[in-house]
Amino acid sequence: MIELKKMKIIIYCQLFVLLACLSFGQTNLKSERLKLGDVAKETIQYTDSWNTPQVTQVPALYHVLFYRFKDTLGYSDNADSIAGLEKIISELELELAKAPGFKGLHTECHAHVNSFTEISDVQKEIDQKRKESYENSKVTHGWSFMIMDEKKIKSNSVIHASKIVLVSPKGRILYTGYIGGLNKESISKIKVIRGKLLTMKDGSKTALDKAYISIIKHDKTKVDEAYTNKDGEFELDLPENIAYTLTARPTSTAVDNIILATQTGLELSKFKRTKNGFEFPLLKADISKLTNLIEDDDLSLTITKLSKSNTKNLIVTESIEYASGQFNLDESSTKIIDKVIEVLITNNQLKLEVISHTDAQGDDAANLQLSKKRSETVIDYIKSKGIKAERLTATGKGEKEIRNRCVNGVICSAKEHAYNRRTEFHFIK
């Protein structure tokens, strides 16, 4: 009987140790700090500077930036720290706003403190420096001080990850580190691909609405997922510069082919149909096109290369904006044309043909005349800057050279139509 009791005690002890180990392992698993590329999903409760209970959730509608005003060693920052951070955020927003398709870095900024006394002495100075920052950049951000008990913060909380944590509207960690490292390059590691799904049926291509699309790594780990909108468009995050595979699942089993395109309608390739569904290996060239990586080429350097080569022609395509049915140039358009004028002044041997294209909306003949008028308007502007008329030619092609599927009678998105509206600068030796 005693031996039986001893055996039971041993078994209970072993079970206790096993459960403790499992519990410890689970705790460790949950307590891992968030790192670059991870996805945060959290509801954060805190008290603000006015002692009012508040809640912030991630993901949010905008980018959220969390800033630890006092570090883990207990050292507090000062007003210059927040002013410096405000300046970095403003510069970052102004820089990223230049990127195609970028909608703006709308941030909610939260400074984490243990008590209001930590920042009360410098509150007025902080407000003054933030005002100065706004006067310089004309960009401001809403700030809130989060008063939280350090002991109650979970080790895997987004605000516990680092001094600075920047979270995207999808919850993706775009940056984690110190103030000095937060810049354009530091968050450009996370790319956003913007694509479009089409399908061919009865000789015509249509957008795939509500199709499920995901992106997976080589080990089959899912990185991100989304559903296409009515125009077949989707957005997915790319946290690392490695090989990925796109998988797609249409709502209808009758769909037997899927075409991957840019949101402007430039077709890239077809998905391969496998036993697991539709798959597409995403190459670096495809990522470049889907992330809207448009190189801002130095036109002067390009022309220099043309001059030294045996090539006689060079065509540079620009998206010059016009109001619908109009041909007048706005300020953004003249800035583009001014670069062309600089090239013509520097290179007297070059001639230029300006070729304008329209989309397929509206009457064909009217579009042809409109495109000619747009080219003539560009030529008139160039002549007004001193370039001789004999070096210049205006050509309009209307809708004769549509670059995607959006010909007459095809329903397309605004982005697809815009892709066809362009002006080409044809330099000739």
Coordinates of C-alpha atoms in Angstrom, one line a residue:
M1 CA 0.0 0.0 0.0
I2 CA 2.8 2.4 0.9
E3 CA 4.6 1.6 -2.4
L4 CA 1.4 2.3 -4.3
K5 CA 1.1 5.7 -2.5
K6 CA 4.8 6.5 -3.3
M7 CA 4.2 5.5 -7.0
K8 CA 1.1 7.8 -7.2
I9 CA 3.0 10.7 -5.6
I10 CA 5.8 10.2 -8.2
I11 CA 3.3 10.1 -11.1
Y12 CA 1.6 13.3 -9.8
C13 CA 5.0 15.0 -9.4
Q14 CA 5.9 14.1 -13.0
L15 CA 2.6 15.3 -14.3
F16 CA 3.0 18.6 -12.4
V17 CA 6.5 19.1 -13.8
L18 CA 5.2 18.3 -17.3
L19 CA 2.3 20.7 -17.1
A20 CA 4.7 23.4 -15.6
C21 CA 7.1 22.9 -18.5
L22 CA 4.2 23.1 -21.0
S23 CA 2.9 26.2 -19.3
F24 CA 6.4 27.8 -19.2
G25 CA 6.8 27.0 -22.9
Q26 CA 3.5 28.6 -23.8
T27 CA 4.3 31.6 -21.7
N28 CA 7.7 32.0 -23.5
L29 CA 6.0 31.6 -26.8
K30 CA 3.4 34.3 -26.1
S31 CA 6.0 36.7 -24.5
E32 CA 8.3 37.0 -27.5
R33 CA 8.7 40.6 -28.4
L34 CA 7.3 41.8 -31.7
K35 CA 9.9 42.4 -34.4
L36 CA 10.0 44.0 -37.9
G37 CA 7.5 42.4 -40.2
D38 CA 5.3 40.9 -37.5
V39 CA 1.6 41.7 -37.4
A40 CA 0.3 43.3 -34.2
K41 CA -3.3 42.8 -33.0
E42 CA -4.0 44.4 -29.7
T43 CA -6.3 46.6 -27.6
I44 CA -4.4 49.0 -25.4
Q45 CA -6.1 50.6 -22.4
Y46 CA -4.5 53.6 -20.8
T47 CA -5.2 56.9 -19.1
D48 CA -4.4 60.2 -20.9
S49 CA -2.9 63.4 -19.5
W50 CA -6.4 64.6 -18.3
N51 CA -6.8 61.4 -16.3
T52 CA -9.4 60.1 -18.8
P53 CA -9.6 56.4 -19.7
Q54 CA -8.8 55.8 -23.4
V55 CA -8.4 52.8 -25.8
T56 CA -6.2 52.4 -28.8
Q57 CA -6.4 49.4 -31.1
V58 CA -4.0 48.1 -33.6
P59 CA -4.5 47.6 -36.5
A60 CA -6.1 51.1 -36.8
L61 CA -7.3 53.2 -39.7
Y62 CA -4.0 55.0 -39.8
H63 CA -0.3 54.4 -39.1
V64 CA 0.2 54.4 -35.3
L65 CA 3.5 55.4 -33.7
F66 CA 4.3 54.4 -30.2
Y67 CA 7.1 56.2 -28.4
R68 CA 8.5 55.4 -24.9
F69 CA 9.2 58.7 -23.3
K70 CA 11.1 57.0 -20.4
D71 CA 13.2 54.0 -21.4
T72 CA 13.3 50.7 -19.6
L73 CA 16.3 51.9 -17.5
G74 CA 14.2 54.9 -16.2
Y75 CA 15.9 57.6 -18.1
S76 CA 13.4 60.3 -19.3
D77 CA 13.7 62.2 -22.5
N78 CA 13.0 65.9 -22.9
A79 CA 11.0 68.3 -25.1
D80 CA 13.8 68.1 -27.8
S81 CA 13.2 64.3 -28.1
I82 CA 9.6 64.7 -29.1
A83 CA 10.4 67.8 -31.3
G84 CA 13.1 65.8 -33.1
L85 CA 10.7 62.9 -33.6
E86 CA 8.0 65.2 -34.9
K87 CA 10.4 66.6 -37.4
I88 CA 11.4 63.1 -38.6
I89 CA 7.8 62.0 -39.0
S90 CA 7.0 65.2 -41.0
E91 CA 10.0 64.7 -43.3
L92 CA 9.1 61.1 -43.7
E93 CA 5.5 61.9 -44.7
L94 CA 6.6 64.6 -47.2
E95 CA 9.1 62.2 -48.8
L96 CA 6.8 59.2 -49.0
A97 CA 4.0 61.4 -50.4
K98 CA 6.0 61.6 -53.6
A99 CA 5.7 57.8 -54.2
P100 CA 3.0 56.7 -56.7
G101 CA -0.1 55.4 -55.0
F102 CA 1.0 56.6 -51.5
K103 CA -2.0 57.8 -49.5
G104 CA -0.1 59.7 -46.8
L105 CA 1.4 58.8 -43.5
H106 CA -1.6 59.6 -41.2
T107 CA -0.2 58.9 -37.7
E108 CA -1.6 58.7 -34.3
C109 CA 1.4 59.3 -32.0
H110 CA 1.4 58.0 -28.4
A111 CA 4.1 58.7 -25.9
H112 CA 4.2 56.1 -23.1
V113 CA 4.8 57.4 -19.6
N114 CA 4.3 55.9 -16.1
S115 CA 2.7 59.1 -14.7
F116 CA 1.8 62.6 -15.8
T117 CA 4.5 64.0 -13.5
E118 CA 7.1 62.7 -16.0
I119 CA 6.1 65.1 -18.6
S120 CA 4.3 67.8 -16.7
D121 CA 7.4 69.9 -16.3
V122 CA 8.2 70.0 -20.0
Q123 CA 4.7 70.0 -21.4
K124 CA 4.7 73.7 -22.4
E125 CA 8.1 73.3 -23.9
I126 CA 7.0 70.3 -25.9
D127 CA 3.9 72.2 -27.2
Q128 CA 6.1 75.1 -28.3
K129 CA 8.7 72.9 -30.1
R130 CA 5.9 71.0 -31.8
K131 CA 4.4 74.3 -32.9
E132 CA 7.8 75.3 -34.4
S133 CA 8.0 72.0 -36.2
Y134 CA 4.6 72.6 -37.8
E135 CA 5.7 76.1 -38.9
N136 CA 8.7 74.6 -40.7
S137 CA 7.0 71.6 -42.3
K138 CA 3.2 72.5 -42.3
V139 CA 2.7 68.9 -41.2
T140 CA 1.4 68.1 -37.7
H141 CA 0.3 64.9 -35.9
G142 CA -2.0 64.2 -33.0
W143 CA -0.2 63.3 -29.9
S144 CA -1.4 61.5 -26.8
F145 CA 0.4 60.6 -23.6
M146 CA -0.4 57.1 -22.5
I147 CA -0.1 56.8 -18.7
M148 CA 0.3 53.1 -17.9
D149 CA 1.6 50.9 -15.1
E150 CA 4.9 49.4 -16.4
K151 CA 4.2 46.2 -14.5
K152 CA 0.9 45.6 -16.3
I153 CA 2.3 45.9 -19.8
K154 CA 2.6 42.5 -21.4
S155 CA 6.0 41.6 -22.7
N156 CA 4.6 40.9 -26.2
S157 CA 2.7 44.2 -26.3
V158 CA 3.4 46.5 -29.3
I159 CA 4.4 49.3 -27.0
H160 CA 6.9 47.1 -25.2
A161 CA 8.8 46.2 -28.4
S162 CA 11.2 49.1 -28.5
K163 CA 11.8 52.8 -28.0
I164 CA 9.9 53.5 -31.2
V165 CA 7.4 51.3 -32.9
L166 CA 5.6 52.2 -36.1
V167 CA 2.6 50.1 -37.1
S168 CA 0.9 50.1 -40.5
P169 CA -2.9 50.2 -41.0
K170 CA -2.7 46.4 -41.5
G171 CA -1.0 46.0 -38.2
R172 CA 2.4 45.3 -39.8
I173 CA 5.4 46.4 -37.7
L174 CA 7.2 48.8 -40.1
Y175 CA 9.9 50.0 -37.7
T176 CA 11.1 49.1 -34.3
G177 CA 14.2 50.8 -32.8
Y178 CA 15.4 54.2 -31.7
I179 CA 14.6 57.7 -32.9
G180 CA 17.7 58.1 -34.9
G181 CA 17.0 55.1 -37.1
L182 CA 13.5 56.1 -38.2
N183 CA 13.7 57.3 -41.8
K184 CA 12.5 56.6 -45.3
E185 CA 15.0 53.7 -45.8
S186 CA 14.2 52.1 -42.5
I187 CA 10.5 51.5 -43.3
S188 CA 11.0 50.9 -47.0
K189 CA 11.9 47.3 -46.2
I190 CA 8.2 46.6 -45.9
K191 CA 6.8 46.8 -49.4
V192 CA 3.1 47.0 -50.4
I193 CA 2.2 45.3 -53.7
R194 CA -0.8 46.5 -55.5
G195 CA -2.2 44.2 -58.1
K196 CA -5.3 43.2 -60.1
L197 CA -6.8 39.9 -61.0
L198 CA -8.4 39.4 -64.4
T199 CA -10.0 36.4 -66.1
M200 CA -10.5 35.6 -69.8
K201 CA -13.9 34.3 -70.9
D202 CA -15.4 34.3 -74.4
G203 CA -12.6 36.3 -75.8
S204 CA -12.9 39.2 -73.3
K205 CA -11.1 39.9 -70.0
T206 CA -13.0 41.0 -66.9
A207 CA -12.0 41.8 -63.3
L208 CA -12.3 39.1 -60.6
D209 CA -14.4 40.6 -57.8
K210 CA -14.2 39.2 -54.2
A211 CA -11.5 36.7 -55.1
Y212 CA -9.3 35.6 -52.2
I213 CA -5.6 36.1 -52.6
S214 CA -2.7 35.4 -50.3
I215 CA 1.0 35.5 -50.3
I216 CA 3.1 32.7 -48.9
K217 CA 6.8 32.0 -48.4
H218 CA 8.7 29.0 -49.6
D219 CA 7.9 27.1 -46.4
K220 CA 4.2 27.6 -47.0
T221 CA 3.9 30.2 -44.2
K222 CA 1.2 32.7 -45.0
V223 CA 2.5 36.3 -45.0
D224 CA -0.7 38.3 -45.8
E225 CA -4.1 37.8 -47.4
A226 CA -6.8 40.0 -48.9
Y227 CA -9.9 40.0 -51.1
T228 CA -10.2 41.8 -54.4
N229 CA -12.6 44.7 -54.8
K230 CA -15.1 45.2 -57.7
D231 CA -12.2 46.2 -60.0
G232 CA -10.2 43.1 -59.1
E233 CA -7.7 45.1 -57.2
F234 CA -5.8 44.0 -54.0
E235 CA -3.0 45.1 -51.7
L236 CA -0.6 42.8 -49.9
D237 CA 2.3 43.4 -47.5
L238 CA 5.8 42.1 -48.3
P239 CA 7.9 42.1 -45.1
E240 CA 11.1 40.6 -46.6
N241 CA 12.9 40.8 -49.9
I242 CA 12.7 37.0 -50.6
A243 CA 10.8 34.7 -53.0
Y244 CA 7.1 34.5 -52.6
T245 CA 4.1 32.7 -54.2
L246 CA 0.7 34.3 -54.8
T247 CA -2.3 32.0 -54.4
A248 CA -5.7 33.0 -55.6
R249 CA -9.2 31.5 -55.1
P250 CA -12.1 32.9 -57.1
T251 CA -15.6 32.9 -55.8
S252 CA -16.9 30.8 -58.8
T253 CA -15.6 27.3 -59.6
A254 CA -16.4 28.1 -63.3
V255 CA -13.3 30.4 -63.4
D256 CA -10.6 28.3 -65.2
N257 CA -7.9 31.0 -65.6
I258 CA -6.5 34.0 -63.7
I259 CA -4.3 36.8 -65.1
L260 CA -2.1 38.9 -62.8
A261 CA -1.9 42.6 -63.8
T262 CA -0.9 45.9 -62.3
Q263 CA -3.8 48.1 -61.1
T264 CA -3.2 50.2 -64.3
G265 CA -4.1 47.1 -66.3
L266 CA -0.6 46.1 -67.5
E267 CA -0.7 42.3 -67.7
L268 CA 2.2 40.4 -66.2
S269 CA 1.5 36.7 -66.4
K270 CA -1.1 34.0 -65.8
F271 CA -1.5 32.0 -62.6
K272 CA -0.8 28.3 -62.9
R273 CA -3.6 26.0 -62.0
T274 CA -2.5 23.3 -59.5
K275 CA -4.2 20.8 -57.3
N276 CA -4.0 23.4 -54.5
G277 CA -5.7 26.1 -56.7
F278 CA -4.2 29.0 -58.7
E279 CA -0.5 29.8 -57.9
F280 CA 2.0 32.4 -59.2
P281 CA 5.7 32.5 -58.3
L282 CA 6.4 36.2 -57.6
L283 CA 9.8 37.2 -59.1
K284 CA 11.7 40.4 -58.3
A285 CA 10.7 41.9 -61.7
D286 CA 7.1 41.4 -60.8
I287 CA 7.5 42.9 -57.4
S288 CA 9.1 45.9 -58.9
K289 CA 6.1 46.5 -61.1
L290 CA 3.5 45.8 -58.4
T291 CA 5.1 48.0 -55.8
N292 CA 5.0 51.0 -58.2
L293 CA 8.7 51.3 -58.2
I294 CA 9.1 54.0 -60.9
E295 CA 12.7 55.1 -61.2
D296 CA 13.1 58.8 -61.3
D297 CA 15.7 58.7 -64.1
D298 CA 18.1 61.6 -64.6
L299 CA 16.9 62.7 -68.1
S300 CA 20.2 64.5 -68.7
L301 CA 22.2 61.4 -68.0
T302 CA 19.9 59.3 -70.2
I303 CA 20.4 61.8 -73.1
T304 CA 24.2 61.7 -72.5
K305 CA 24.1 57.9 -72.9
L306 CA 22.0 58.4 -76.1
S307 CA 24.6 60.8 -77.5
K308 CA 27.5 58.4 -77.0
S309 CA 25.6 55.4 -78.4
N310 CA 24.7 54.5 -82.0
T311 CA 21.0 54.7 -81.1
K312 CA 19.2 57.4 -83.0
N313 CA 16.0 57.5 -81.0
L314 CA 14.8 57.7 -77.4
I315 CA 11.2 57.8 -76.2
V316 CA 10.4 59.0 -72.7
T317 CA 6.8 58.5 -71.5
E318 CA 5.3 60.8 -68.9
S319 CA 1.9 61.0 -67.3
I320 CA 0.9 64.6 -67.9
E321 CA -2.3 65.4 -66.2
Y322 CA -5.2 67.1 -68.0
A323 CA -8.7 67.9 -66.9
S324 CA -11.3 65.7 -68.7
G325 CA -11.6 66.9 -72.3
Q326 CA -9.1 69.7 -71.8
F327 CA -5.6 70.4 -73.1
N328 CA -4.4 73.2 -70.8
L329 CA -1.2 72.5 -68.8
D330 CA -1.1 72.8 -65.0
E331 CA 2.0 73.5 -62.8
S332 CA 2.9 69.8 -62.3
S333 CA 2.9 69.3 -66.1
T334 CA 5.1 72.3 -66.8
K335 CA 7.6 71.0 -64.3
I336 CA 8.0 67.8 -66.3
I337 CA 8.2 69.7 -69.6
D338 CA 10.9 72.1 -68.1
K339 CA 13.2 69.0 -67.7
V340 CA 12.7 68.3 -71.4
I341 CA 13.5 71.9 -72.3
E342 CA 16.8 71.8 -70.3
V343 CA 17.8 68.7 -72.3
L344 CA 17.0 70.5 -75.6
I345 CA 19.0 73.6 -74.6
T346 CA 22.0 71.5 -73.6
N347 CA 21.8 69.3 -76.7
N348 CA 21.4 71.5 -79.8
Q349 CA 21.6 68.5 -82.1
L350 CA 18.4 66.9 -80.7
K351 CA 15.0 67.2 -82.3
L352 CA 11.8 66.4 -80.4
E353 CA 8.5 64.9 -81.4
V354 CA 5.7 65.2 -78.8
I355 CA 3.2 62.4 -79.0
S356 CA 0.0 62.4 -77.0
H357 CA -2.5 59.6 -76.3
T358 CA -6.0 59.5 -74.8
D359 CA -8.0 56.7 -73.3
A360 CA -10.8 55.0 -75.1
Q361 CA -13.6 56.8 -73.4
G362 CA -15.6 59.1 -75.7
D363 CA -15.7 59.5 -79.4
D364 CA -12.7 58.2 -81.4
A365 CA -12.5 61.2 -83.7
A366 CA -12.8 63.7 -80.9
N367 CA -10.1 61.9 -78.9
L368 CA -7.8 62.1 -81.9
Q369 CA -8.3 65.8 -82.2
L370 CA -7.9 66.2 -78.4
S371 CA -4.6 64.4 -78.4
K372 CA -3.3 66.6 -81.3
K373 CA -4.3 69.7 -79.4
R374 CA -2.5 68.5 -76.2
S375 CA 0.7 67.9 -78.1
E376 CA 0.5 71.3 -79.8
T377 CA 0.0 72.9 -76.4
V378 CA 3.2 71.2 -75.1
I379 CA 5.0 72.4 -78.2
D380 CA 3.8 76.0 -77.8
Y381 CA 5.1 76.0 -74.2
I382 CA 8.5 74.7 -75.3
K383 CA 8.7 77.3 -78.1
S384 CA 7.9 80.0 -75.5
K385 CA 11.1 79.1 -73.7
G386 CA 13.3 79.8 -76.8
I387 CA 13.4 76.4 -78.5
K388 CA 13.2 76.8 -82.3
A389 CA 10.1 75.5 -84.0
E390 CA 12.0 73.5 -86.7
R391 CA 13.3 71.2 -84.0
L392 CA 9.7 70.4 -82.8
T393 CA 6.9 68.2 -84.0
A394 CA 3.4 67.7 -82.5
T395 CA 1.6 64.3 -83.0
G396 CA -1.7 63.1 -81.7
K397 CA -2.7 59.4 -81.7
G398 CA -5.9 59.5 -79.8
E399 CA -6.9 56.0 -78.7
K400 CA -5.0 54.2 -81.4
E401 CA -2.4 52.7 -79.0
I402 CA -4.2 51.6 -75.9
R403 CA -1.7 49.9 -73.6
N404 CA -4.1 47.5 -71.7
R405 CA -7.5 45.8 -72.3
C406 CA -9.5 49.1 -72.1
V407 CA -10.6 49.5 -75.7
N408 CA -14.1 50.7 -76.7
G409 CA -16.9 48.8 -75.0
V410 CA -14.8 47.4 -72.2
I411 CA -15.7 48.4 -68.6
C412 CA -12.5 49.5 -66.8
S413 CA -11.4 51.2 -63.6
A414 CA -10.3 54.8 -63.5
K415 CA -6.7 53.6 -62.9
E416 CA -6.7 51.5 -66.0
H417 CA -8.1 54.4 -68.2
A418 CA -5.5 56.8 -66.7
Y419 CA -2.7 54.4 -67.7
N420 CA -3.5 55.1 -71.4
R421 CA -3.5 58.9 -71.0
R422 CA 0.1 59.8 -71.6
T423 CA 2.5 62.0 -73.5
E424 CA 5.6 60.6 -75.1
F425 CA 8.7 62.7 -75.7
H426 CA 10.5 61.2 -78.8
F427 CA 14.1 62.5 -78.9
I428 CA 15.8 62.1 -82.3
K429 CA 19.5 62.7 -83.1

